[in-house]
Tab-separated table of C-alpha atoms in Angstrom:
chain	number	residue	atom	x	y	z
A	9	MET	CA	-0.004	-0.009	-0.163
A	10	THR	CA	1.384	3.642	-1.291
A	11	ASP	CA	0.725	6.458	1.269
A	12	ILE	CA	-0.202	9.668	-0.457
A	13	SER	CA	1.024	12.965	1.301
A	14	PRO	CA	-1.193	14.980	3.491
A	15	LEU	CA	-1.377	17.472	0.310
A	16	LEU	CA	-3.291	15.306	-1.781
A	17	LEU	CA	-5.277	13.766	0.890
A	18	ALA	CA	-6.574	17.524	1.753
A	19	MET	CA	-6.897	17.891	-2.058
A	20	ASP	CA	-8.679	14.978	-2.047
A	21	LEU	CA	-11.416	15.422	0.322
A	22	THR	CA	-11.738	18.527	-0.244
A	23	GLY	CA	-13.189	17.626	-3.700
A	24	VAL	CA	-15.116	14.978	-2.480
A	25	PHE	CA	-17.029	17.622	-0.481
A	26	ILE	CA	-16.821	20.347	-2.851
A	27	PHE	CA	-18.512	17.595	-5.648
A	28	GLY	CA	-20.775	16.333	-3.046
A	29	LEU	CA	-22.211	19.624	-2.821
A	30	THR	CA	-22.769	19.974	-6.325
A	31	GLY	CA	-24.691	16.059	-6.791
A	32	GLY	CA	-26.652	17.310	-3.589
A	33	THR	CA	-27.361	20.595	-5.324
A	34	VAL	CA	-28.688	19.193	-8.516
A	35	ALA	CA	-30.837	16.938	-6.478
A	36	VAL	CA	-32.633	19.553	-4.492
A	37	ARG	CA	-33.386	21.692	-8.132
A	38	ARG	CA	-34.755	17.759	-9.142
A	39	GLN	CA	-36.939	17.915	-6.556
A	40	LEU	CA	-35.232	14.548	-4.740
A	41	ASP	CA	-36.005	13.328	-1.380
A	42	ILE	CA	-33.248	13.399	1.327
A	43	PHE	CA	-32.484	9.797	0.254
A	44	GLY	CA	-31.788	10.823	-3.085
A	45	VAL	CA	-30.102	13.919	-2.445
A	46	ILE	CA	-27.381	11.853	-0.187
A	47	VAL	CA	-27.232	9.275	-2.424
A	48	LEU	CA	-26.579	11.772	-5.264
A	49	SER	CA	-24.056	13.448	-3.546
A	50	ILE	CA	-21.906	10.555	-2.378
A	51	VAL	CA	-21.897	9.337	-6.204
A	52	THR	CA	-21.071	12.022	-7.129
A	53	ALA	CA	-18.375	12.771	-4.639
A	54	LEU	CA	-16.843	9.283	-4.901
A	55	ALA	CA	-17.051	7.965	-8.345
A	56	GLY	CA	-14.187	9.727	-10.173
A	57	GLY	CA	-11.891	8.570	-7.318
A	58	LEU	CA	-12.861	5.186	-6.975
A	59	LEU	CA	-12.379	4.601	-10.805
A	60	ARG	CA	-9.009	5.959	-10.340
A	61	ASP	CA	-7.644	4.059	-7.345
A	62	LEU	CA	-9.353	0.768	-9.271
A	63	MET	CA	-7.207	1.704	-12.283
A	64	ILE	CA	-4.260	2.181	-10.173
A	65	GLY	CA	-4.363	-0.792	-7.970
A	66	ALA	CA	-4.852	1.095	-5.117
A	67	VAL	CA	-7.462	-1.235	-3.547
A	68	PRO	CA	-9.138	-1.369	-1.344
A	69	PRO	CA	-9.961	2.393	-3.102
A	70	ALA	CA	-9.583	5.036	-0.501
A	71	SER	CA	-13.323	5.654	-0.595
A	72	LEU	CA	-13.582	2.490	1.248
A	73	ARG	CA	-10.983	2.293	3.499
A	74	ASP	CA	-10.768	5.844	4.953
A	75	ASP	CA	-14.232	6.579	6.669
A	76	ARG	CA	-13.200	10.330	6.379
A	77	TYR	CA	-14.238	9.973	2.361
A	78	LEU	CA	-17.560	8.766	3.287
A	79	ILE	CA	-18.394	11.318	6.112
A	80	ALA	CA	-17.292	13.961	3.529
A	81	ALA	CA	-19.916	12.790	1.390
A	82	LEU	CA	-22.182	12.092	3.826
A	83	LEU	CA	-22.112	15.901	5.257
A	84	SER	CA	-21.886	17.617	1.792
A	85	GLY	CA	-25.496	15.676	0.687
A	86	LEU	CA	-26.736	17.351	4.613
A	87	VAL	CA	-25.393	20.322	3.999
A	88	ALA	CA	-27.008	20.620	-0.054
A	89	PHE	CA	-30.262	19.620	1.355
A	90	PHE	CA	-30.879	21.431	4.623
A	91	PHE	CA	-28.649	25.219	3.307
A	92	HIS	CA	-29.353	24.947	-0.217
A	93	PRO	CA	-31.073	28.593	-0.480
A	94	GLN	CA	-27.898	30.264	0.777
A	95	ILE	CA	-25.598	27.908	-1.629
A	96	ASN	CA	-28.092	29.191	-4.659
A	97	ARG	CA	-27.531	32.674	-4.165
A	98	LEU	CA	-23.957	32.011	-5.595
A	99	VAL	CA	-23.863	33.188	-9.405
A	100	LYS	CA	-24.390	29.622	-11.070
A	101	PRO	CA	-23.646	27.623	-7.737
A	102	VAL	CA	-23.232	24.281	-9.176
A	103	MET	CA	-20.949	25.371	-12.254
A	104	VAL	CA	-18.724	27.155	-9.376
A	105	LEU	CA	-18.558	24.323	-7.265
A	106	ASP	CA	-18.100	21.826	-10.132
A	107	ALA	CA	-15.220	24.023	-11.372
A	108	ALA	CA	-13.553	24.415	-7.981
A	109	GLY	CA	-13.921	20.419	-7.403
A	110	LEU	CA	-12.596	19.976	-11.085
A	111	GLY	CA	-9.733	21.458	-10.244
A	112	LEU	CA	-8.891	19.751	-7.110
A	113	PHE	CA	-9.497	16.605	-8.330
A	114	ALA	CA	-7.352	16.577	-11.466
A	115	VAL	CA	-4.490	17.492	-9.398
A	116	ALA	CA	-5.305	15.131	-6.838
A	117	GLY	CA	-5.691	12.505	-9.369
A	118	CYS	CA	-2.812	13.325	-11.417
A	119	GLY	CA	-0.476	13.667	-7.996
A	120	LYS	CA	-1.557	10.194	-6.785
A	121	ALA	CA	-1.191	8.071	-10.460
A	122	LEU	CA	2.545	9.795	-10.007
A	123	THR	CA	2.876	8.672	-6.257
A	124	TYR	CA	1.600	4.816	-7.395
A	125	GLY	CA	4.608	5.175	-10.310
A	126	LEU	CA	2.861	5.711	-13.703
A	127	THR	CA	4.838	8.111	-16.172
A	128	PRO	CA	3.221	11.455	-17.037
A	129	VAL	CA	0.658	10.995	-19.819
A	130	PRO	CA	-1.135	7.920	-18.252
A	131	ALA	CA	-1.087	10.137	-14.905
A	132	VAL	CA	-2.357	13.196	-16.635
A	133	LEU	CA	-5.240	11.005	-17.887
A	134	LEU	CA	-6.352	9.623	-14.456
A	135	GLY	CA	-6.032	13.524	-13.347
A	136	VAL	CA	-8.735	13.994	-15.916
A	137	LEU	CA	-11.079	10.912	-15.197
A	138	THR	CA	-11.175	11.604	-11.254
A	139	ALA	CA	-11.909	15.139	-12.514
A	140	CYS	CA	-14.527	13.982	-14.451
A	141	GLY	CA	-16.091	10.890	-13.664
A	142	GLY	CA	-18.201	12.184	-10.384
A	143	GLY	CA	-19.642	14.563	-12.919
A	144	VAL	CA	-20.510	12.605	-15.459
A	145	VAL	CA	-22.315	9.994	-13.090
A	146	ARG	CA	-24.238	12.663	-11.427
A	147	ASP	CA	-25.550	14.077	-14.985
A	148	VAL	CA	-26.366	10.761	-16.323
A	149	LEU	CA	-28.497	9.543	-12.947
A	150	VAL	CA	-30.697	13.165	-13.465
A	151	ALA	CA	-31.292	12.407	-17.329
A	152	GLU	CA	-28.987	15.241	-18.226
A	153	VAL	CA	-25.784	15.213	-21.378
A	154	PRO	CA	-22.813	14.917	-19.065
A	155	ARG	CA	-20.669	18.407	-19.081
A	156	VAL	CA	-18.002	16.503	-20.037
A	157	LEU	CA	-19.746	16.309	-23.645
A	158	ARG	CA	-20.720	19.828	-23.840
A	159	GLU	CA	-19.964	22.813	-25.764
A	160	GLU	CA	-18.175	24.300	-22.574
A	161	ILE	CA	-14.696	23.660	-21.404
A	162	TYR	CA	-14.755	21.030	-18.937
A	163	ALA	CA	-12.005	18.749	-19.215
A	164	MET	CA	-9.274	20.820	-20.887
A	165	ALA	CA	-9.616	22.975	-17.182
A	166	ALA	CA	-8.621	19.412	-15.639
A	167	LEU	CA	-6.560	18.800	-18.217
A	168	LEU	CA	-4.833	21.892	-18.037
A	169	ALA	CA	-4.920	21.424	-14.309
A	170	ALA	CA	-2.867	17.884	-14.496
A	171	VAL	CA	-0.449	19.206	-16.965
A	172	ILE	CA	0.933	21.967	-14.473
A	173	VAL	CA	1.545	19.308	-11.917
A	174	ILE	CA	3.177	16.801	-14.422
A	175	ALA	CA	5.320	20.305	-15.194
A	176	GLY	CA	6.124	20.984	-11.560
A	177	ALA	CA	7.267	17.449	-11.118
A	178	GLU	CA	9.435	17.202	-13.978
A	179	LEU	CA	11.069	20.669	-12.984
A	180	GLY	CA	11.083	19.555	-9.727
A	181	LEU	CA	9.465	22.452	-8.164
A	182	PRO	CA	7.814	22.498	-4.568
A	183	ARG	CA	5.079	20.382	-4.991
A	184	THR	CA	2.659	22.555	-2.616
A	185	PRO	CA	2.518	25.755	-4.726
A	186	VAL	CA	2.109	23.383	-7.720
A	187	ALA	CA	-0.819	22.048	-6.404
A	188	ILE	CA	-2.103	25.304	-5.566
A	189	ALA	CA	-1.532	26.983	-9.008
A	190	ALA	CA	-2.909	23.795	-10.831
A	191	ALA	CA	-6.113	23.629	-9.404
A	192	LEU	CA	-6.408	27.381	-9.586
A	193	ALA	CA	-5.730	27.314	-13.070
A	194	GLY	CA	-8.407	24.565	-13.654
A	195	PHE	CA	-10.883	26.464	-12.076
A	196	LEU	CA	-10.243	29.561	-13.471
A	197	LEU	CA	-10.141	28.288	-16.995
A	198	ARG	CA	-13.941	26.433	-16.466
A	199	VAL	CA	-15.414	29.787	-15.118
A	200	VAL	CA	-13.588	32.031	-17.501
A	201	SER	CA	-14.841	29.718	-20.377
A	202	VAL	CA	-18.364	29.395	-19.148
A	203	TRP	CA	-18.536	33.635	-18.838
A	204	ARG	CA	-17.014	33.676	-21.648
A	205	GLY	CA	-18.761	31.320	-24.170
A	206	TRP	CA	-15.470	29.758	-24.878
A	207	SER	CA	-15.991	26.487	-26.213
A	208	ALA	CA	-13.686	23.406	-27.454
A	209	PRO	CA	-13.234	22.900	-31.252
A	210	ARG	CA	-15.793	21.120	-33.371
A	211	ALA	CA	-15.505	19.789	-36.762
A	212	PRO	CA	-15.530	21.615	-39.320
A	213	GLY	CA	-18.586	21.757	-41.259
A	214	SER	CA	-20.438	20.080	-38.177
């Protein structure tokens, strides 16, 4: 069993809570009961990390080995259920929370993949999968086209964050500043892309 750094653990748990909030907020908007809100929160919070851990051989997955993951996901569902009016006062709350979780999970996923000995390209892919997995499951469960497949830049924001982590590792830069910069870059690209209406390129003539 390979232990991850306290920084990656903190980013992973923070990402779990934030993504759980997005799942819970969407569930409240869809008028699900408290059970539905909690289930959607937990699935959204843990799906990406669960897939990542299974693919790199980190078994049992962290979300099943460390109670803090399930507790963070459960708390996020309860917070969304009881405090959704306050959350909805944010401008586009789901998008903002989703962008924050996206950056954190991309960094944590890529960093954990490197810790388990993966080379840069697979580590980047695992970072993107960690960041996008929970959101994809959330959107599918509420019968929406996943954001990662829409026009808005989504996976590219996670890709940017993961690439910054790899660049920092290759250059031997301090991990903490690199991780913070990478998470912030992913968050800002996602938010700015929505506000400015940027989108990924389409096939010519489509």
